């Protein structure tokens, strides 16, 4: 159990949830999973194994073929989803993009813009409120996308390889930033990634999946081995290398736990 899960509340429960698409393609084999409130969980697995499909099932963007997903006490507005692409509206400035979810909820302009400015400060983008997406770097656009997701203070944040298209330096910087955001806010996070290094750095718990159809090969508690406060120099330590090796062996083996 990670330190974040000690609040004593269950955030998410999957009961034998599976997904088979038209034509008989089984993307996710029936699996059961329990996520505690406030956990940061990385989902790792081979390309095409069904990680993103599982995330879409949890988000309600797809319906499971079998099984049941329980999210106790949660409304759809409590869930935020961030895709690999920032998906910003090019005709809206940064402030307008970030405040959009509150606008759709009917929050008045002064309140939503004040909240947007606060969230932009949290993600290190103060002063860029009047820029258009075309005038931002890739890393800045992704921060805007994350700010937009966080403006409603979601209980559950779903991230589908948000940093995959970025260069390695920017990606590591955003990993560190996202970890700090989570430590401050302690929302529940599910983060899909192909990167073992990224998973070990960000998450307090890593779930490794097999080849499609996705089944759990390893459910590993990183919080027992790595500190809560994680900085760039952690990646060079023996403890970090040991954890990445554990995840790599599970990924390479690909056998059901």
mmCIF file of N, CA, C and O in Angstrom, residues 16-110:
data_model
loop_
_atom_site.group_PDB
_atom_site.id
_atom_site.type_symbol
_atom_site.label_atom_id
_atom_site.label_comp_id
_atom_site.label_asym_id
_atom_site.label_seq_id
_atom_site.Cartn_x
_atom_site.Cartn_y
_atom_site.Cartn_z
ATOM 1 N N UNK A 16 -13.359 -8.043 -12.429
ATOM 2 C CA UNK A 16 -13.309 -8.910 -13.612
ATOM 3 C C UNK A 16 -13.708 -8.141 -14.876
ATOM 4 O O UNK A 16 -14.535 -8.581 -15.670
ATOM 5 N N UNK A 17 -13.097 -6.977 -15.065
ATOM 6 C CA UNK A 17 -13.406 -6.111 -16.204
ATOM 7 C C UNK A 17 -12.605 -6.539 -17.430
ATOM 8 O O UNK A 17 -11.391 -6.719 -17.363
ATOM 9 N N UNK A 18 -13.277 -6.696 -18.553
ATOM 10 C CA UNK A 18 -12.617 -7.058 -19.804
ATOM 11 C C UNK A 18 -13.250 -6.333 -20.975
ATOM 12 O O UNK A 18 -14.370 -5.834 -20.893
ATOM 13 N N UNK A 19 -12.510 -6.271 -22.086
ATOM 14 C CA UNK A 19 -13.011 -5.590 -23.274
ATOM 15 C C UNK A 19 -12.635 -6.374 -24.522
ATOM 16 O O UNK A 19 -11.460 -6.654 -24.773
ATOM 17 N N UNK A 20 -13.673 -6.709 -25.305
ATOM 18 C CA UNK A 20 -13.479 -7.351 -26.603
ATOM 19 C C UNK A 20 -14.146 -6.487 -27.661
ATOM 20 O O UNK A 20 -15.336 -6.148 -27.537
ATOM 21 N N UNK A 21 -13.405 -6.118 -28.692
ATOM 22 C CA UNK A 21 -13.926 -5.258 -29.743
ATOM 23 C C UNK A 21 -14.592 -6.091 -30.841
ATOM 24 O O UNK A 21 -14.459 -7.323 -30.878
ATOM 25 N N UNK A 22 -15.286 -5.389 -31.735
ATOM 26 C CA UNK A 22 -15.933 -6.056 -32.863
ATOM 27 C C UNK A 22 -14.905 -6.848 -33.646
ATOM 28 O O UNK A 22 -13.779 -6.396 -33.855
ATOM 29 N N UNK A 23 -15.276 -8.027 -34.080
ATOM 30 C CA UNK A 23 -14.344 -8.896 -34.787
ATOM 31 C C UNK A 23 -13.634 -9.864 -33.868
ATOM 32 O O UNK A 23 -12.807 -10.666 -34.304
ATOM 33 N N UNK A 24 -13.948 -9.782 -32.576
ATOM 34 C CA UNK A 24 -13.391 -10.730 -31.617
ATOM 35 C C UNK A 24 -12.023 -10.378 -31.075
ATOM 36 O O UNK A 24 -11.366 -11.223 -30.451
ATOM 37 N N UNK A 25 -11.554 -9.138 -31.292
ATOM 38 C CA UNK A 25 -10.245 -8.728 -30.774
ATOM 39 C C UNK A 25 -10.371 -8.442 -29.277
ATOM 40 O O UNK A 25 -11.033 -7.489 -28.864
ATOM 41 N N UNK A 26 -9.720 -9.270 -28.470
ATOM 42 C CA UNK A 26 -9.771 -9.104 -27.020
ATOM 43 C C UNK A 26 -8.638 -8.170 -26.600
ATOM 44 O O UNK A 26 -7.461 -8.524 -26.653
ATOM 45 N N UNK A 27 -8.992 -6.969 -26.170
ATOM 46 C CA UNK A 27 -7.986 -5.969 -25.791
ATOM 47 C C UNK A 27 -7.568 -6.108 -24.335
ATOM 48 O O UNK A 27 -6.396 -5.938 -24.000
ATOM 49 N N UNK A 28 -8.537 -6.397 -23.478
ATOM 50 C CA UNK A 28 -8.269 -6.540 -22.047
ATOM 51 C C UNK A 28 -8.942 -7.812 -21.562
ATOM 52 O O UNK A 28 -10.165 -7.963 -21.683
ATOM 53 N N UNK A 29 -8.132 -8.750 -21.054
ATOM 54 C CA UNK A 29 -8.700 -9.953 -20.462
ATOM 55 C C UNK A 29 -9.331 -9.574 -19.124
ATOM 56 O O UNK A 29 -8.892 -8.620 -18.475
ATOM 57 N N UNK A 30 -10.381 -10.279 -18.707
ATOM 58 C CA UNK A 30 -11.022 -9.925 -17.440
ATOM 59 C C UNK A 30 -10.014 -9.840 -16.291
ATOM 60 O O UNK A 30 -9.264 -10.784 -16.033
ATOM 61 N N UNK A 31 -9.966 -8.673 -15.654
ATOM 62 C CA UNK A 31 -9.028 -8.471 -14.552
ATOM 63 C C UNK A 31 -9.694 -7.694 -13.430
ATOM 64 O O UNK A 31 -10.636 -6.950 -13.646
ATOM 65 N N UNK A 32 -9.166 -7.898 -12.229
ATOM 66 C CA UNK A 32 -9.667 -7.199 -11.043
ATOM 67 C C UNK A 32 -8.553 -6.324 -10.484
ATOM 68 O O UNK A 32 -7.385 -6.720 -10.469
ATOM 69 N N UNK A 33 -8.940 -5.141 -10.017
ATOM 70 C CA UNK A 33 -7.956 -4.171 -9.580
ATOM 71 C C UNK A 33 -8.608 -3.225 -8.588
ATOM 72 O O UNK A 33 -9.756 -2.826 -8.765
ATOM 73 N N UNK A 34 -7.861 -2.861 -7.568
ATOM 74 C CA UNK A 34 -8.350 -1.926 -6.550
ATOM 75 C C UNK A 34 -7.346 -0.781 -6.419
ATOM 76 O O UNK A 34 -6.162 -1.020 -6.194
ATOM 77 N N UNK A 35 -7.826 0.447 -6.571
ATOM 78 C CA UNK A 35 -6.989 1.634 -6.447
ATOM 79 C C UNK A 35 -7.497 2.441 -5.257
ATOM 80 O O UNK A 35 -8.680 2.767 -5.183
ATOM 81 N N UNK A 36 -6.582 2.773 -4.342
ATOM 82 C CA UNK A 36 -6.976 3.556 -3.175
ATOM 83 C C UNK A 36 -6.921 5.050 -3.486
ATOM 84 O O UNK A 36 -6.167 5.500 -4.349
ATOM 85 N N UNK A 37 -7.721 5.810 -2.762
ATOM 86 C CA UNK A 37 -7.768 7.247 -2.960
ATOM 87 C C UNK A 37 -6.397 7.862 -2.691
ATOM 88 O O UNK A 37 -5.759 7.580 -1.676
ATOM 89 N N UNK A 38 -5.944 8.702 -3.616
ATOM 90 C CA UNK A 38 -4.671 9.402 -3.456
ATOM 91 C C UNK A 38 -3.465 8.653 -3.976
ATOM 92 O O UNK A 38 -2.342 9.163 -3.880
ATOM 93 N N UNK A 39 -3.637 7.485 -4.550
ATOM 94 C CA UNK A 39 -2.501 6.744 -5.104
ATOM 95 C C UNK A 39 -2.074 7.329 -6.445
ATOM 96 O O UNK A 39 -2.897 7.809 -7.224
ATOM 97 N N UNK A 40 -0.788 7.234 -6.731
ATOM 98 C CA UNK A 40 -0.248 7.522 -8.061
ATOM 99 C C UNK A 40 0.203 6.191 -8.635
ATOM 100 O O UNK A 40 1.178 5.603 -8.186
ATOM 101 N N UNK A 41 -0.527 5.706 -9.629
ATOM 102 C CA UNK A 41 -0.305 4.373 -10.186
ATOM 103 C C UNK A 41 0.115 4.476 -11.643
ATOM 104 O O UNK A 41 -0.572 5.115 -12.454
ATOM 105 N N UNK A 42 1.242 3.860 -11.976
ATOM 106 C CA UNK A 42 1.694 3.793 -13.362
ATOM 107 C C UNK A 42 1.244 2.475 -13.969
ATOM 108 O O UNK A 42 1.346 1.417 -13.336
ATOM 109 N N UNK A 43 0.751 2.543 -15.202
ATOM 110 C CA UNK A 43 0.347 1.354 -15.962
ATOM 111 C C UNK A 43 1.350 1.163 -17.088
ATOM 112 O O UNK A 43 1.465 2.013 -17.968
ATOM 113 N N UNK A 44 2.079 0.052 -17.050
ATOM 114 C CA UNK A 44 3.152 -0.206 -18.005
ATOM 115 C C UNK A 44 2.851 -1.490 -18.760
ATOM 116 O O UNK A 44 2.328 -2.448 -18.192
ATOM 117 N N UNK A 45 3.245 -1.523 -20.034
ATOM 118 C CA UNK A 45 3.076 -2.743 -20.807
ATOM 119 C C UNK A 45 3.518 -2.551 -22.234
ATOM 120 O O UNK A 45 3.776 -1.421 -22.675
ATOM 121 N N UNK A 46 3.621 -3.628 -22.999
ATOM 122 C CA UNK A 46 4.038 -3.536 -24.402
ATOM 123 C C UNK A 46 3.050 -2.715 -25.225
ATOM 124 O O UNK A 46 1.879 -2.565 -24.850
ATOM 125 N N UNK A 47 3.515 -2.199 -26.341
ATOM 126 C CA UNK A 47 2.630 -1.449 -27.248
ATOM 127 C C UNK A 47 1.460 -2.333 -27.675
ATOM 128 O O UNK A 47 1.648 -3.501 -28.029
ATOM 129 N N UNK A 48 0.265 -1.759 -27.625
ATOM 130 C CA UNK A 48 -0.913 -2.483 -28.069
ATOM 131 C C UNK A 48 -1.442 -3.514 -27.101
ATOM 132 O O UNK A 48 -2.312 -4.319 -27.458
ATOM 133 N N UNK A 49 -0.956 -3.494 -25.856
ATOM 134 C CA UNK A 49 -1.389 -4.541 -24.920
ATOM 135 C C UNK A 49 -2.759 -4.259 -24.312
ATOM 136 O O UNK A 49 -3.372 -5.146 -23.721
ATOM 137 N N UNK A 50 -3.240 -3.022 -24.417
ATOM 138 C CA UNK A 50 -4.566 -2.712 -23.876
ATOM 139 C C UNK A 50 -4.552 -1.703 -22.742
ATOM 140 O O UNK A 50 -5.595 -1.448 -22.136
ATOM 141 N N UNK A 51 -3.398 -1.069 -22.450
ATOM 142 C CA UNK A 51 -3.310 -0.084 -21.356
ATOM 143 C C UNK A 51 -4.249 1.095 -21.588
ATOM 144 O O UNK A 51 -4.989 1.497 -20.697
ATOM 145 N N UNK A 52 -4.176 1.645 -22.796
ATOM 146 C CA UNK A 52 -5.012 2.807 -23.102
ATOM 147 C C UNK A 52 -6.488 2.426 -23.120
ATOM 148 O O UNK A 52 -7.346 3.223 -22.705
ATOM 149 N N UNK A 53 -6.794 1.233 -23.595
ATOM 150 C CA UNK A 53 -8.181 0.768 -23.568
ATOM 151 C C UNK A 53 -8.686 0.684 -22.133
ATOM 152 O O UNK A 53 -9.811 1.102 -21.828
ATOM 153 N N UNK A 54 -7.854 0.175 -21.241
ATOM 154 C CA UNK A 54 -8.231 0.084 -19.829
ATOM 155 C C UNK A 54 -8.495 1.477 -19.255
ATOM 156 O O UNK A 54 -9.468 1.684 -18.525
ATOM 157 N N UNK A 55 -7.660 2.432 -19.610
ATOM 158 C CA UNK A 55 -7.842 3.803 -19.134
ATOM 159 C C UNK A 55 -9.160 4.387 -19.653
ATOM 160 O O UNK A 55 -9.883 5.064 -18.923
ATOM 161 N N UNK A 56 -9.469 4.108 -20.913
ATOM 162 C CA UNK A 56 -10.717 4.602 -21.503
ATOM 163 C C UNK A 56 -11.935 3.948 -20.842
ATOM 164 O O UNK A 56 -12.985 4.582 -20.695
ATOM 165 N N UNK A 57 -11.803 2.698 -20.438
ATOM 166 C CA UNK A 57 -12.885 2.031 -19.716
ATOM 167 C C UNK A 57 -13.135 2.718 -18.378
ATOM 168 O O UNK A 57 -14.281 2.967 -17.989
ATOM 169 N N UNK A 58 -12.059 3.036 -17.681
ATOM 170 C CA UNK A 58 -12.170 3.692 -16.381
ATOM 171 C C UNK A 58 -12.770 5.086 -16.533
ATOM 172 O O UNK A 58 -13.564 5.532 -15.705
ATOM 173 N N UNK A 59 -12.394 5.768 -17.622
ATOM 174 C CA UNK A 59 -12.904 7.116 -17.878
ATOM 175 C C UNK A 59 -14.361 7.115 -18.322
ATOM 176 O O UNK A 59 -15.012 8.164 -18.322
ATOM 177 N N UNK A 60 -14.866 5.972 -18.743
ATOM 178 C CA UNK A 60 -16.226 5.894 -19.256
ATOM 179 C C UNK A 60 -16.322 6.205 -20.737
ATOM 180 O O UNK A 60 -17.427 6.361 -21.277
ATOM 181 N N UNK A 61 -15.168 6.280 -21.418
ATOM 182 C CA UNK A 61 -15.163 6.528 -22.861
ATOM 183 C C UNK A 61 -15.446 5.255 -23.648
ATOM 184 O O UNK A 61 -15.791 5.316 -24.827
ATOM 185 N N UNK A 62 -15.251 4.114 -23.013
ATOM 186 C CA UNK A 62 -15.618 2.814 -23.574
ATOM 187 C C UNK A 62 -16.398 2.052 -22.506
ATOM 188 O O UNK A 62 -16.213 2.284 -21.303
ATOM 189 N N UNK A 63 -17.249 1.144 -22.940
ATOM 190 C CA UNK A 63 -17.972 0.296 -22.002
ATOM 191 C C UNK A 63 -17.332 -1.088 -21.958
ATOM 192 O O UNK A 63 -16.988 -1.650 -23.008
ATOM 193 N N UNK A 64 -17.161 -1.661 -20.779
ATOM 194 C CA UNK A 64 -16.569 -3.009 -20.700
ATOM 195 C C UNK A 64 -17.490 -4.051 -21.316
ATOM 196 O O UNK A 64 -18.719 -3.926 -21.262
ATOM 197 N N UNK A 65 -16.894 -5.061 -21.923
ATOM 198 C CA UNK A 65 -17.681 -6.180 -22.456
ATOM 199 C C UNK A 65 -18.177 -7.068 -21.327
ATOM 200 O O UNK A 65 -19.269 -7.643 -21.411
ATOM 201 N N UNK A 66 -17.347 -7.180 -20.283
ATOM 202 C CA UNK A 66 -17.718 -7.953 -19.099
ATOM 203 C C UNK A 66 -17.211 -7.212 -17.873
ATOM 204 O O UNK A 66 -16.315 -6.374 -17.950
ATOM 205 N N UNK A 67 -17.791 -7.526 -16.735
ATOM 206 C CA UNK A 67 -17.307 -6.975 -15.475
ATOM 207 C C UNK A 67 -17.933 -5.644 -15.111
ATOM 208 O O UNK A 67 -18.774 -5.101 -15.829
ATOM 209 N N UNK A 68 -17.487 -5.124 -13.992
ATOM 210 C CA UNK A 68 -18.071 -3.907 -13.431
ATOM 211 C C UNK A 68 -16.975 -3.009 -12.883
ATOM 212 O O UNK A 68 -16.000 -3.478 -12.293
ATOM 213 N N UNK A 69 -17.147 -1.685 -13.071
ATOM 214 C CA UNK A 69 -16.221 -0.690 -12.531
ATOM 215 C C UNK A 69 -16.964 0.132 -11.492
ATOM 216 O O UNK A 69 -18.003 0.727 -11.789
ATOM 217 N N UNK A 70 -16.434 0.153 -10.280
ATOM 218 C CA UNK A 70 -17.033 0.937 -9.198
ATOM 219 C C UNK A 70 -16.141 2.136 -8.886
ATOM 220 O O UNK A 70 -14.934 1.995 -8.723
ATOM 221 N N UNK A 71 -16.761 3.309 -8.830
ATOM 222 C CA UNK A 71 -16.066 4.527 -8.426
ATOM 223 C C UNK A 71 -16.920 5.182 -7.339
ATOM 224 O O UNK A 71 -17.707 6.078 -7.628
ATOM 225 N N UNK A 72 -16.758 4.733 -6.092
ATOM 226 C CA UNK A 72 -17.658 5.141 -5.002
ATOM 227 C C UNK A 72 -17.747 6.664 -4.838
ATOM 228 O O UNK A 72 -16.734 7.357 -4.693
ATOM 229 N N UNK A 73 -18.975 7.166 -4.883
ATOM 230 C CA UNK A 73 -19.222 8.569 -4.609
ATOM 231 C C UNK A 73 -18.696 9.546 -5.637
ATOM 232 O O UNK A 73 -18.619 10.744 -5.380
ATOM 233 N N UNK A 74 -18.333 9.069 -6.813
ATOM 234 C CA UNK A 74 -17.715 9.961 -7.789
ATOM 235 C C UNK A 74 -18.696 10.318 -8.900
ATOM 236 O O UNK A 74 -19.405 9.462 -9.435
ATOM 237 N N UNK A 75 -18.693 11.598 -9.267
ATOM 238 C CA UNK A 75 -19.458 12.088 -10.403
ATOM 239 C C UNK A 75 -18.542 12.184 -11.616
ATOM 240 O O UNK A 75 -17.312 12.273 -11.476
ATOM 241 N N UNK A 76 -19.112 12.159 -12.831
ATOM 242 C CA UNK A 76 -18.279 12.288 -14.039
ATOM 243 C C UNK A 76 -17.389 13.523 -14.026
ATOM 244 O O UNK A 76 -16.279 13.507 -14.542
ATOM 245 N N UNK A 77 -17.851 14.616 -13.398
ATOM 246 C CA UNK A 77 -17.047 15.842 -13.358
ATOM 247 C C UNK A 77 -15.835 15.729 -12.447
ATOM 248 O O UNK A 77 -14.959 16.602 -12.455
ATOM 249 N N UNK A 78 -15.768 14.645 -11.651
ATOM 250 C CA UNK A 78 -14.634 14.437 -10.765
ATOM 251 C C UNK A 78 -13.467 13.769 -11.475
ATOM 252 O O UNK A 78 -12.413 13.539 -10.868
ATOM 253 N N UNK A 79 -13.651 13.416 -12.753
ATOM 254 C CA UNK A 79 -12.631 12.701 -13.523
ATOM 255 C C UNK A 79 -12.100 13.595 -14.639
ATOM 256 O O UNK A 79 -12.880 14.225 -15.360
ATOM 257 N N UNK A 80 -10.776 13.664 -14.763
ATOM 258 C CA UNK A 80 -10.147 14.420 -15.850
ATOM 259 C C UNK A 80 -9.231 13.488 -16.638
ATOM 260 O O UNK A 80 -8.564 12.633 -16.058
ATOM 261 N N UNK A 81 -9.208 13.663 -17.951
ATOM 262 C CA UNK A 81 -8.461 12.778 -18.864
ATOM 263 C C UNK A 81 -7.524 13.636 -19.709
ATOM 264 O O UNK A 81 -7.943 14.614 -20.320
ATOM 265 N N UNK A 82 -6.260 13.253 -19.743
ATOM 266 C CA UNK A 82 -5.264 13.961 -20.552
ATOM 267 C C UNK A 82 -4.692 12.990 -21.571
ATOM 268 O O UNK A 82 -4.163 11.938 -21.210
ATOM 269 N N UNK A 83 -4.788 13.355 -22.857
ATOM 270 C CA UNK A 83 -4.307 12.504 -23.938
ATOM 271 C C UNK A 83 -2.833 12.794 -24.241
ATOM 272 O O UNK A 83 -2.244 13.742 -23.714
ATOM 273 N N UNK A 84 -2.273 11.981 -25.117
ATOM 274 C CA UNK A 84 -0.871 12.179 -25.519
ATOM 275 C C UNK A 84 -0.688 13.512 -26.230
ATOM 276 O O UNK A 84 0.315 14.192 -26.048
ATOM 277 N N UNK A 85 -1.671 13.905 -27.031
ATOM 278 C CA UNK A 85 -1.645 15.212 -27.671
ATOM 279 C C UNK A 85 -2.385 16.210 -26.787
ATOM 280 O O UNK A 85 -3.381 15.858 -26.155
ATOM 281 N N UNK A 86 -1.896 17.454 -26.752
ATOM 282 C CA UNK A 86 -2.473 18.449 -25.846
ATOM 283 C C UNK A 86 -3.924 18.792 -26.188
ATOM 284 O O UNK A 86 -4.700 19.169 -25.303
ATOM 285 N N UNK A 87 -4.317 18.683 -27.466
ATOM 286 C CA UNK A 87 -5.699 18.961 -27.887
ATOM 287 C C UNK A 87 -6.200 20.328 -27.420
ATOM 288 O O UNK A 87 -7.311 20.453 -26.890
ATOM 289 N N UNK A 88 -5.397 21.357 -27.620
ATOM 290 C CA UNK A 88 -5.821 22.712 -27.268
ATOM 291 C C UNK A 88 -6.591 23.335 -28.426
ATOM 292 O O UNK A 88 -6.373 22.986 -29.586
ATOM 293 N N UNK A 89 -7.485 24.256 -28.111
ATOM 294 C CA UNK A 89 -8.231 24.961 -29.141
ATOM 295 C C UNK A 89 -7.359 26.085 -29.694
ATOM 296 O O UNK A 89 -7.016 27.018 -28.948
ATOM 297 N N UNK A 90 -6.964 26.012 -30.970
ATOM 298 C CA UNK A 90 -5.980 26.967 -31.501
ATOM 299 C C UNK A 90 -6.457 28.405 -31.537
ATOM 300 O O UNK A 90 -5.643 29.330 -31.534
ATOM 301 N N UNK A 91 -7.778 28.625 -31.562
ATOM 302 C CA UNK A 91 -8.309 29.984 -31.628
ATOM 303 C C UNK A 91 -8.496 30.607 -30.235
ATOM 304 O O UNK A 91 -8.863 31.768 -30.125
ATOM 305 N N UNK A 92 -8.225 29.826 -29.194
ATOM 306 C CA UNK A 92 -8.339 30.345 -27.832
ATOM 307 C C UNK A 92 -6.958 30.561 -27.232
ATOM 308 O O UNK A 92 -6.061 29.727 -27.395
ATOM 309 N N UNK A 93 -6.808 31.643 -26.503
ATOM 310 C CA UNK A 93 -5.564 31.882 -25.794
ATOM 311 C C UNK A 93 -5.430 30.901 -24.631
ATOM 312 O O UNK A 93 -6.361 30.161 -24.309
ATOM 313 N N UNK A 94 -4.270 30.885 -24.011
ATOM 314 C CA UNK A 94 -4.013 29.957 -22.908
ATOM 315 C C UNK A 94 -5.079 30.072 -21.820
ATOM 316 O O UNK A 94 -5.621 29.064 -21.351
ATOM 317 N N UNK A 95 -5.395 31.283 -21.420
ATOM 318 C CA UNK A 95 -6.386 31.480 -20.359
ATOM 319 C C UNK A 95 -7.741 30.901 -20.752
ATOM 320 O O UNK A 95 -8.410 30.252 -19.938
ATOM 321 N N UNK A 96 -8.134 31.102 -21.992
ATOM 322 C CA UNK A 96 -9.408 30.573 -22.464
ATOM 323 C C UNK A 96 -9.424 29.063 -22.551
ATOM 324 O O UNK A 96 -10.455 28.425 -22.270
ATOM 325 N N UNK A 97 -8.302 28.453 -22.948
ATOM 326 C CA UNK A 97 -8.217 26.996 -22.991
ATOM 327 C C UNK A 97 -8.323 26.391 -21.602
ATOM 328 O O UNK A 97 -9.055 25.421 -21.385
ATOM 329 N N UNK A 98 -7.596 26.965 -20.659
ATOM 330 C CA UNK A 98 -7.573 26.401 -19.305
ATOM 331 C C UNK A 98 -8.921 26.567 -18.610
ATOM 332 O O UNK A 98 -9.388 25.668 -17.906
ATOM 333 N N UNK A 99 -9.579 27.700 -18.822
ATOM 334 C CA UNK A 99 -10.840 27.969 -18.129
ATOM 335 C C UNK A 99 -12.050 27.297 -18.777
ATOM 336 O O UNK A 99 -13.156 27.329 -18.231
ATOM 337 N N UNK A 100 -11.867 26.649 -19.928
ATOM 338 C CA UNK A 100 -12.987 26.072 -20.669
ATOM 339 C C UNK A 100 -13.852 25.113 -19.859
ATOM 340 O O UNK A 100 -15.092 25.200 -19.914
ATOM 341 N N UNK A 101 -13.273 24.161 -19.092
ATOM 342 C CA UNK A 101 -14.152 23.251 -18.331
ATOM 343 C C UNK A 101 -15.089 23.978 -17.373
ATOM 344 O O UNK A 101 -16.246 23.576 -17.218
ATOM 345 N N UNK A 102 -14.619 25.041 -16.745
ATOM 346 C CA UNK A 102 -15.471 25.798 -15.839
ATOM 347 C C UNK A 102 -16.529 26.583 -16.603
ATOM 348 O O UNK A 102 -17.657 26.751 -16.130
ATOM 349 N N UNK A 103 -16.165 27.048 -17.792
ATOM 350 C CA UNK A 103 -17.139 27.731 -18.642
ATOM 351 C C UNK A 103 -18.282 26.789 -19.000
ATOM 352 O O UNK A 103 -19.461 27.162 -18.966
ATOM 353 N N UNK A 104 -17.931 25.545 -19.330
ATOM 354 C CA UNK A 104 -18.950 24.552 -19.681
ATOM 355 C C UNK A 104 -19.831 24.188 -18.489
ATOM 356 O O UNK A 104 -20.974 23.751 -18.663
ATOM 357 N N UNK A 105 -19.289 24.360 -17.285
ATOM 358 C CA UNK A 105 -20.056 24.082 -16.070
ATOM 359 C C UNK A 105 -20.890 25.278 -15.628
ATOM 360 O O UNK A 105 -21.601 25.201 -14.619
ATOM 361 N N UNK A 106 -20.769 26.398 -16.361
ATOM 362 C CA UNK A 106 -21.581 27.559 -16.055
ATOM 363 C C UNK A 106 -21.013 28.490 -15.012
ATOM 364 O O UNK A 106 -21.726 29.361 -14.488
ATOM 365 N N UNK A 107 -19.720 28.341 -14.686
ATOM 366 C CA UNK A 107 -19.079 29.232 -13.715
ATOM 367 C C UNK A 107 -18.888 30.604 -14.352
ATOM 368 O O UNK A 107 -18.508 30.707 -15.528
ATOM 369 N N UNK A 108 -19.148 31.662 -13.580
ATOM 370 C CA UNK A 108 -19.056 32.990 -14.175
ATOM 371 C C UNK A 108 -17.610 33.343 -14.520
ATOM 372 O O UNK A 108 -16.674 32.778 -13.971
ATOM 373 N N UNK A 109 -17.461 34.293 -15.438
ATOM 374 C CA UNK A 109 -16.164 34.578 -16.048
ATOM 375 C C UNK A 109 -15.101 34.977 -15.026
ATOM 376 O O UNK A 109 -13.968 34.490 -15.098
ATOM 377 N N UNK A 110 -15.430 35.833 -14.105
ATOM 378 C CA UNK A 110 -14.423 36.301 -13.157
ATOM 379 C C UNK A 110 -13.897 35.154 -12.296
ATOM 380 O O UNK A 110 -12.689 35.048 -12.051
#
